[in-house]
């Protein structure tokens, strides 16, 4: 990896010791996860994440004279790794104090560690008064945590190769807005890296290719129904590889209440029923779904709308 | 993103169809040479997975456009290609194949049992034993043939969002079974209408000589999944050829006879289902057929130029009832064995 190609003018030392802050949102799993062809004809694992702006990670970084980076709380080692990678990237041979404050539940597939890493990188960037592109944040995030989620692109919907940090395709706009009724299927926490990457069959790679075409249309037309079709199909294809214990329940409930479909955190524990925000019967459907899920033993659900113009809003 | 960039090579540039709205709810996916897509995909996948090593010879039994697709890709990827063909391979095609560097082996003597098809397969087997390393693309039984058509489903879903009817001719089963399986990932409502011709065994008729080539088959390919189909139409040579000429006149679409047959059936489907998105696959261009389908005298000499194109198929109630012209039967996604029992 090279350092930034356009080195900015170095600022006087006095201004370079100020602290910086960064924020990153969670995601609610994916609308698409699979293996996709690159422009060079090779195949890469990639995802399209569903933004979950209700919860987020906030980081602050204060540079110090020493060369050690201390992180609080101390167990946020991936955030610390992101901070170190960013300092190296900016050519700053220094340490400092990184404080991370996040309300994203951990090990549920909500991207808590990526959000920590991204907010840490952005805090470092602000502290050294330098801009960093989402593509570079993504590369640093992969360096820090090996596999990261695509939440650093703001309102740009991208097909993100989460193990190399590359953008396979910029879909040219934000994802269409969705209303999501989410819940956690319970069970032990998950470590994304512990997942054995799925070994997809050639037909499944073909199915992902077809879904990529539908996703482009969903984004171009801002169509919630088409996006939900993509998410539902992706969840079904991946069920063979990353089985989700609640898939049958979600499928049944989605059909019964007339949801557009559903989505899952492919390497996690959250799932979401998807609704059209413009649906006049939205509240009724969501209430019916809640009581159905409750009857099946799911007591805690949450409802949110994905952002229309940028997840930070 | 809308930025267009240069294609990396000619097969990549030409393997996908153009999607054209012919009328109201009827869309055509028009290929230059459809078989280029599975040929390119099968070879590139084999190279990527290390199954096709440098120095190996690609061998296949074909006298049709799959051979042309293979010849184009083999020439560009640097592999020798031997095609085993029977004497009916047309002169123009053979010249193109040899121009591209392919070796065309003509088998003239039918085998005592199994005829010329068997003799071709025997010759293929000899080649595989004689040459040190060979790769057999195997369009009839290689599952990567239907898999290649994911790219067509991607294009159709991007252009149309959903497809209600897919109409097209069946030969190896690759294009129709492949495209429909990927469309159904997103369009569960999809109905698939396959087109065969009389004296083809694909959907349960007895084998026999056929004037209409490019669809139908004397053998049953493993890539044909009968359970993909909701409805089958059998189209005779005269109907297909006449429709091919009408297609040219009506839409300036100069295509081969399998496209003509598919268009005739797809128009009928689209008129009956005005609220449905109907897509018809058109497999190749008309240039190869200039001196046959494109020639009135050639057509008249074979009684294959109809004054009027039929507007509707005849409904066949059973396979025994299928015997000529343009006929239709509900297939209900049955296996061939199920259809033969009823």
Coordinates of C-alpha atoms in Angstrom, one line a residue, chain B residues 2-333:
Chain B
X2 CA -22.8 5.4 -16.8
X3 CA -19.2 5.7 -18.0
X4 CA -18.7 3.4 -20.9
X5 CA -15.3 1.8 -21.4
X6 CA -13.6 -0.3 -24.1
X7 CA -14.3 -4.0 -24.1
X8 CA -11.2 -6.1 -23.3
X9 CA -11.6 -8.3 -26.4
X10 CA -14.0 -9.2 -29.3
X11 CA -15.8 -12.1 -27.5
X12 CA -16.5 -9.9 -24.5
X13 CA -17.7 -7.2 -26.9
X14 CA -20.1 -9.5 -28.8
X15 CA -21.3 -12.1 -26.4
X16 CA -24.2 -10.2 -25.0
X17 CA -27.5 -9.4 -26.8
X18 CA -29.0 -6.0 -27.3
X19 CA -32.4 -5.6 -25.7
X20 CA -34.9 -4.1 -28.1
X21 CA -38.5 -3.2 -27.4
X22 CA -40.3 -4.5 -30.5
X23 CA -43.8 -3.5 -29.5
X24 CA -45.7 -2.7 -26.3
X25 CA -44.9 -5.5 -24.0
X26 CA -42.6 -7.5 -26.3
X27 CA -38.8 -7.2 -25.9
X28 CA -36.2 -9.1 -28.0
X29 CA -32.7 -10.0 -26.8
X30 CA -30.8 -10.0 -30.1
X31 CA -27.5 -11.8 -30.2
X32 CA -24.9 -11.6 -33.0
X33 CA -23.8 -15.1 -32.1
X34 CA -25.4 -16.4 -28.9
X35 CA -23.1 -19.5 -28.6
X36 CA -20.1 -17.2 -28.2
X37 CA -21.3 -16.6 -24.7
X38 CA -21.1 -20.2 -23.4
X39 CA -18.0 -20.8 -25.5
X40 CA -16.2 -17.9 -24.0
X41 CA -17.4 -18.6 -20.5
X42 CA -16.6 -22.3 -20.5
X43 CA -13.0 -21.7 -21.8
X44 CA -12.3 -18.8 -19.5
X45 CA -13.6 -20.7 -16.5
X46 CA -11.5 -23.7 -17.4
X47 CA -8.4 -21.5 -17.7
X48 CA -9.2 -19.8 -14.4
X49 CA -9.6 -23.1 -12.6
X50 CA -6.6 -24.7 -14.2
X51 CA -8.5 -27.3 -16.1
X52 CA -7.3 -26.0 -19.4
X53 CA -3.6 -25.8 -19.3
X54 CA -1.3 -24.1 -21.8
X55 CA -0.6 -26.5 -24.7
X56 CA -3.8 -28.4 -24.4
X57 CA -6.0 -28.9 -27.4
X58 CA -9.7 -28.0 -27.3
X59 CA -11.8 -30.7 -29.0
X60 CA -15.6 -30.7 -29.6
X61 CA -18.1 -32.4 -31.9
X62 CA -20.1 -29.6 -33.5
X63 CA -21.1 -28.4 -37.0
X64 CA -22.8 -25.3 -35.7
X65 CA -22.3 -21.9 -34.2
X66 CA -21.0 -23.2 -30.9
X67 CA -17.9 -24.3 -33.0
X68 CA -17.6 -20.8 -34.3
X69 CA -17.7 -19.4 -30.8
X70 CA -15.1 -21.8 -29.7
X71 CA -12.9 -21.0 -32.7
X72 CA -13.0 -17.3 -31.9
X73 CA -12.1 -17.7 -28.3
X74 CA -9.5 -20.5 -28.9
X75 CA -7.8 -18.2 -31.4
X76 CA -7.6 -15.3 -29.0
X77 CA -6.6 -17.4 -25.9
X78 CA -4.0 -19.3 -27.9
X79 CA -5.3 -22.9 -27.9
X80 CA -5.4 -25.3 -30.8
X81 CA -8.9 -26.4 -31.6
X82 CA -10.2 -29.5 -33.4
X83 CA -13.9 -29.7 -34.4
X84 CA -15.4 -33.0 -35.5
X85 CA -18.2 -32.3 -37.9
X86 CA -20.3 -34.2 -40.4
X87 CA -20.4 -33.4 -44.2
X88 CA -23.4 -31.0 -43.9
X89 CA -21.3 -28.2 -42.3
X90 CA -21.8 -25.2 -44.6
X91 CA -19.0 -24.0 -46.7
X92 CA -19.0 -20.4 -45.4
X93 CA -18.9 -21.5 -41.8
X94 CA -16.1 -24.0 -42.5
X95 CA -14.0 -21.3 -44.1
X96 CA -14.5 -19.0 -41.1
X97 CA -13.5 -21.8 -38.7
X98 CA -10.3 -22.6 -40.7
X99 CA -9.5 -18.9 -41.0
X100 CA -9.6 -18.7 -37.2
X101 CA -7.0 -21.6 -37.1
X102 CA -9.4 -24.4 -36.2
X103 CA -9.0 -27.9 -37.7
X104 CA -12.3 -29.2 -39.0
X105 CA -12.4 -33.0 -39.2
X106 CA -15.2 -34.3 -41.4
X107 CA -16.6 -37.7 -40.5
X108 CA -18.3 -39.2 -43.6
X109 CA -18.9 -42.8 -42.6
X110 CA -21.9 -43.4 -40.3
X111 CA -21.2 -45.9 -37.5
X112 CA -22.9 -49.3 -37.9
X113 CA -25.0 -48.5 -34.8
X114 CA -25.9 -44.9 -34.0
X115 CA -25.3 -43.3 -37.4
X116 CA -23.3 -40.2 -38.1
X117 CA -23.7 -38.8 -34.6
X118 CA -22.2 -41.9 -33.1
X119 CA -19.4 -41.8 -35.7
X120 CA -18.6 -38.2 -34.7
X121 CA -18.5 -39.1 -31.0
X122 CA -16.2 -42.1 -31.7
X123 CA -13.9 -39.8 -33.6
X124 CA -13.8 -37.4 -30.7
X125 CA -12.9 -40.2 -28.4
X126 CA -10.0 -41.2 -30.7
X127 CA -8.7 -37.7 -30.7
X128 CA -8.8 -37.5 -26.9
X129 CA -6.8 -40.8 -26.7
X130 CA -4.3 -39.7 -29.3
X131 CA -3.6 -36.1 -28.2
X132 CA -1.6 -35.7 -25.0
X133 CA -3.8 -33.1 -23.3
X134 CA -7.3 -32.3 -24.5
X135 CA -10.2 -30.2 -23.1
X136 CA -13.8 -31.0 -24.1
X137 CA -16.1 -28.0 -23.6
X138 CA -19.2 -30.3 -24.0
X139 CA -22.0 -27.9 -24.7
X140 CA -24.7 -30.5 -24.2
X141 CA -23.7 -31.7 -20.8
X142 CA -21.3 -29.1 -19.3
X143 CA -23.4 -27.3 -16.6
X144 CA -21.3 -24.2 -17.3
X145 CA -23.2 -23.8 -20.6
X146 CA -26.5 -22.8 -18.8
X147 CA -24.4 -21.0 -16.1
X148 CA -23.0 -18.7 -18.8
X149 CA -26.5 -17.2 -19.3
X150 CA -26.4 -15.5 -15.9
X151 CA -25.0 -12.5 -17.8
X152 CA -28.2 -12.4 -19.9
X153 CA -30.4 -12.5 -16.8
X154 CA -28.3 -9.7 -15.3
X155 CA -28.8 -7.6 -18.4
X156 CA -32.6 -8.3 -18.6
X157 CA -33.1 -7.6 -14.9
X158 CA -31.2 -4.4 -15.2
X159 CA -33.2 -3.3 -18.3
X160 CA -36.6 -4.5 -17.3
X161 CA -36.7 -5.2 -13.6
X162 CA -38.9 -8.2 -14.0
X163 CA -39.7 -10.7 -16.7
X164 CA -43.0 -12.5 -16.9
X165 CA -42.4 -14.6 -20.0
X166 CA -39.2 -15.9 -21.5
X167 CA -39.7 -17.3 -25.0
X168 CA -37.0 -19.0 -27.1
X169 CA -35.9 -22.0 -29.1
X170 CA -34.3 -25.0 -27.5
X171 CA -31.3 -27.0 -28.8
X172 CA -28.8 -27.8 -26.1
X173 CA -31.1 -26.4 -23.3
X174 CA -28.3 -24.0 -22.3
X175 CA -29.8 -20.6 -23.1
X176 CA -33.4 -21.2 -22.0
X177 CA -32.7 -23.3 -18.9
X178 CA -29.8 -21.1 -17.9
X179 CA -31.5 -17.7 -18.4
X180 CA -34.7 -18.8 -16.8
X181 CA -33.1 -20.3 -13.7
X182 CA -31.3 -17.0 -13.1
X183 CA -34.4 -14.8 -13.9
X184 CA -36.4 -16.9 -11.4
X185 CA -34.0 -15.9 -8.6
X186 CA -35.8 -12.5 -8.8
X187 CA -38.9 -13.1 -10.9
X188 CA -40.6 -16.1 -9.3
X189 CA -43.7 -15.5 -11.5
X190 CA -41.6 -16.2 -14.7
X191 CA -43.2 -18.5 -17.2
X192 CA -41.0 -20.2 -19.7
X193 CA -42.1 -21.0 -23.3
X194 CA -39.8 -23.3 -25.2
X195 CA -39.8 -23.8 -29.0
X196 CA -38.9 -27.2 -30.6
X197 CA -39.5 -28.5 -34.1
X198 CA -41.1 -31.7 -35.4
X199 CA -39.0 -34.9 -35.5
X200 CA -36.9 -33.6 -32.6
X201 CA -36.7 -35.8 -29.5
X202 CA -36.2 -32.9 -27.0
X203 CA -39.8 -32.9 -25.8
X204 CA -40.8 -36.4 -26.6
X205 CA -41.4 -36.7 -30.3
X206 CA -39.8 -39.5 -32.4
X207 CA -36.5 -38.5 -34.2
X208 CA -36.5 -37.9 -37.9
X209 CA -35.0 -35.7 -40.7
X210 CA -35.5 -32.0 -40.0
X211 CA -35.2 -29.1 -42.5
X212 CA -35.2 -26.5 -39.7
X213 CA -31.8 -26.5 -38.0
X214 CA -30.5 -24.7 -35.0
X215 CA -33.2 -25.9 -32.6
X216 CA -34.4 -29.3 -31.8
X217 CA -32.0 -32.3 -31.4
X218 CA -31.8 -36.0 -32.2
X219 CA -30.2 -36.7 -28.8
X220 CA -31.4 -35.6 -25.4
X221 CA -28.8 -33.2 -23.9
X222 CA -28.1 -33.4 -20.1
X223 CA -28.4 -29.6 -20.1
X224 CA -32.0 -29.7 -21.0
X225 CA -34.0 -29.4 -17.7
X226 CA -37.6 -30.1 -18.8
X227 CA -39.0 -28.9 -15.5
X228 CA -38.0 -25.3 -16.4
X229 CA -40.8 -25.1 -19.1
X230 CA -44.4 -24.1 -18.7
X231 CA -45.4 -24.4 -22.3
X232 CA -43.9 -26.0 -25.5
X233 CA -44.5 -24.9 -29.1
X234 CA -43.5 -27.0 -32.1
X235 CA -42.8 -25.0 -35.2
X236 CA -42.4 -26.4 -38.6
X237 CA -39.7 -25.2 -41.1
X238 CA -42.1 -23.3 -43.4
X239 CA -43.6 -21.3 -40.5
X240 CA -40.1 -20.5 -39.1
X241 CA -38.6 -19.5 -42.4
X242 CA -41.6 -17.3 -43.3
X243 CA -41.6 -15.7 -39.9
X244 CA -37.9 -15.0 -40.3
X245 CA -38.6 -13.0 -43.4
X246 CA -41.5 -11.2 -41.8
X247 CA -39.3 -10.3 -38.8
X248 CA -36.9 -8.6 -41.1
X249 CA -39.6 -6.6 -42.8
X250 CA -41.5 -5.7 -39.6
X251 CA -38.5 -4.6 -37.5
X252 CA -35.4 -4.5 -39.8
X253 CA -34.2 -7.4 -37.6
X254 CA -32.1 -9.6 -39.9
X255 CA -31.9 -12.8 -37.9
X256 CA -31.6 -16.6 -38.4
X257 CA -34.6 -19.0 -38.6
X258 CA -34.6 -19.9 -34.9
X259 CA -35.2 -16.2 -34.2
X260 CA -38.0 -16.1 -36.7
X261 CA -39.7 -19.1 -35.0
X262 CA -39.2 -17.6 -31.6
X263 CA -40.6 -14.2 -32.7
X264 CA -43.8 -15.8 -34.1
X265 CA -44.5 -17.5 -30.8
X266 CA -43.5 -14.6 -28.7
X267 CA -45.8 -12.2 -30.6
X268 CA -48.7 -14.5 -29.9
X269 CA -47.8 -14.8 -26.2
X270 CA -47.4 -11.0 -25.9
X271 CA -50.8 -10.4 -27.6
X272 CA -52.5 -12.8 -25.2
X273 CA -50.9 -11.4 -22.1
X274 CA -50.9 -7.6 -22.7
X275 CA -50.0 -6.8 -19.1
X276 CA -47.0 -9.2 -19.0
X277 CA -43.3 -8.4 -19.9
X278 CA -42.4 -10.8 -22.6
X279 CA -38.8 -11.4 -23.6
X280 CA -37.8 -13.4 -26.7
X281 CA -34.2 -14.7 -27.2
X282 CA -32.9 -14.3 -30.8
X283 CA -29.8 -16.4 -31.2
X284 CA -28.1 -15.3 -34.4
X285 CA -28.0 -13.0 -37.4
X286 CA -29.3 -13.8 -40.8
X287 CA -26.1 -13.6 -42.9
X288 CA -25.4 -17.3 -42.8
X289 CA -28.9 -18.1 -44.2
X290 CA -28.8 -15.6 -47.1
X291 CA -28.8 -18.3 -49.8
X292 CA -31.4 -20.4 -48.0
X293 CA -34.0 -18.8 -45.8
X294 CA -33.2 -15.4 -47.5
X295 CA -33.9 -16.8 -51.0
X296 CA -37.5 -17.1 -52.3
X297 CA -36.6 -19.8 -54.8
X298 CA -34.9 -22.0 -52.3
X299 CA -37.9 -21.7 -50.0
X300 CA -40.4 -22.4 -52.8
X301 CA -38.5 -25.4 -54.0
X302 CA -39.1 -26.8 -50.5
X303 CA -42.6 -25.6 -50.1
X304 CA -41.4 -23.5 -47.2
X305 CA -42.7 -20.0 -48.1
X306 CA -46.1 -19.5 -46.7
X307 CA -48.4 -16.9 -48.3
X308 CA -49.9 -16.2 -44.8
X309 CA -48.2 -16.7 -41.5
X310 CA -50.6 -18.5 -39.1
X311 CA -51.9 -16.2 -36.4
X312 CA -52.5 -18.9 -33.7
X313 CA -51.0 -22.3 -32.9
X314 CA -53.2 -25.4 -32.8
X315 CA -53.6 -26.8 -29.3
X316 CA -52.2 -30.3 -29.0
X317 CA -53.8 -32.4 -26.3
X318 CA -51.1 -35.0 -26.2
X319 CA -47.7 -35.7 -27.7
X320 CA -49.3 -38.2 -30.1
X321 CA -51.3 -35.3 -31.4
X322 CA -48.3 -33.2 -32.5
X323 CA -47.7 -33.7 -36.2
X324 CA -46.9 -30.5 -38.1
X325 CA -47.3 -26.8 -38.6
X326 CA -47.4 -24.7 -35.4
X327 CA -48.6 -26.5 -32.4
X328 CA -48.7 -25.8 -28.7
X329 CA -49.0 -27.8 -25.5
X330 CA -49.0 -26.9 -21.8
X331 CA -46.0 -28.6 -20.3
X332 CA -46.5 -27.7 -16.6
X333 CA -42.9 -28.0 -15.7

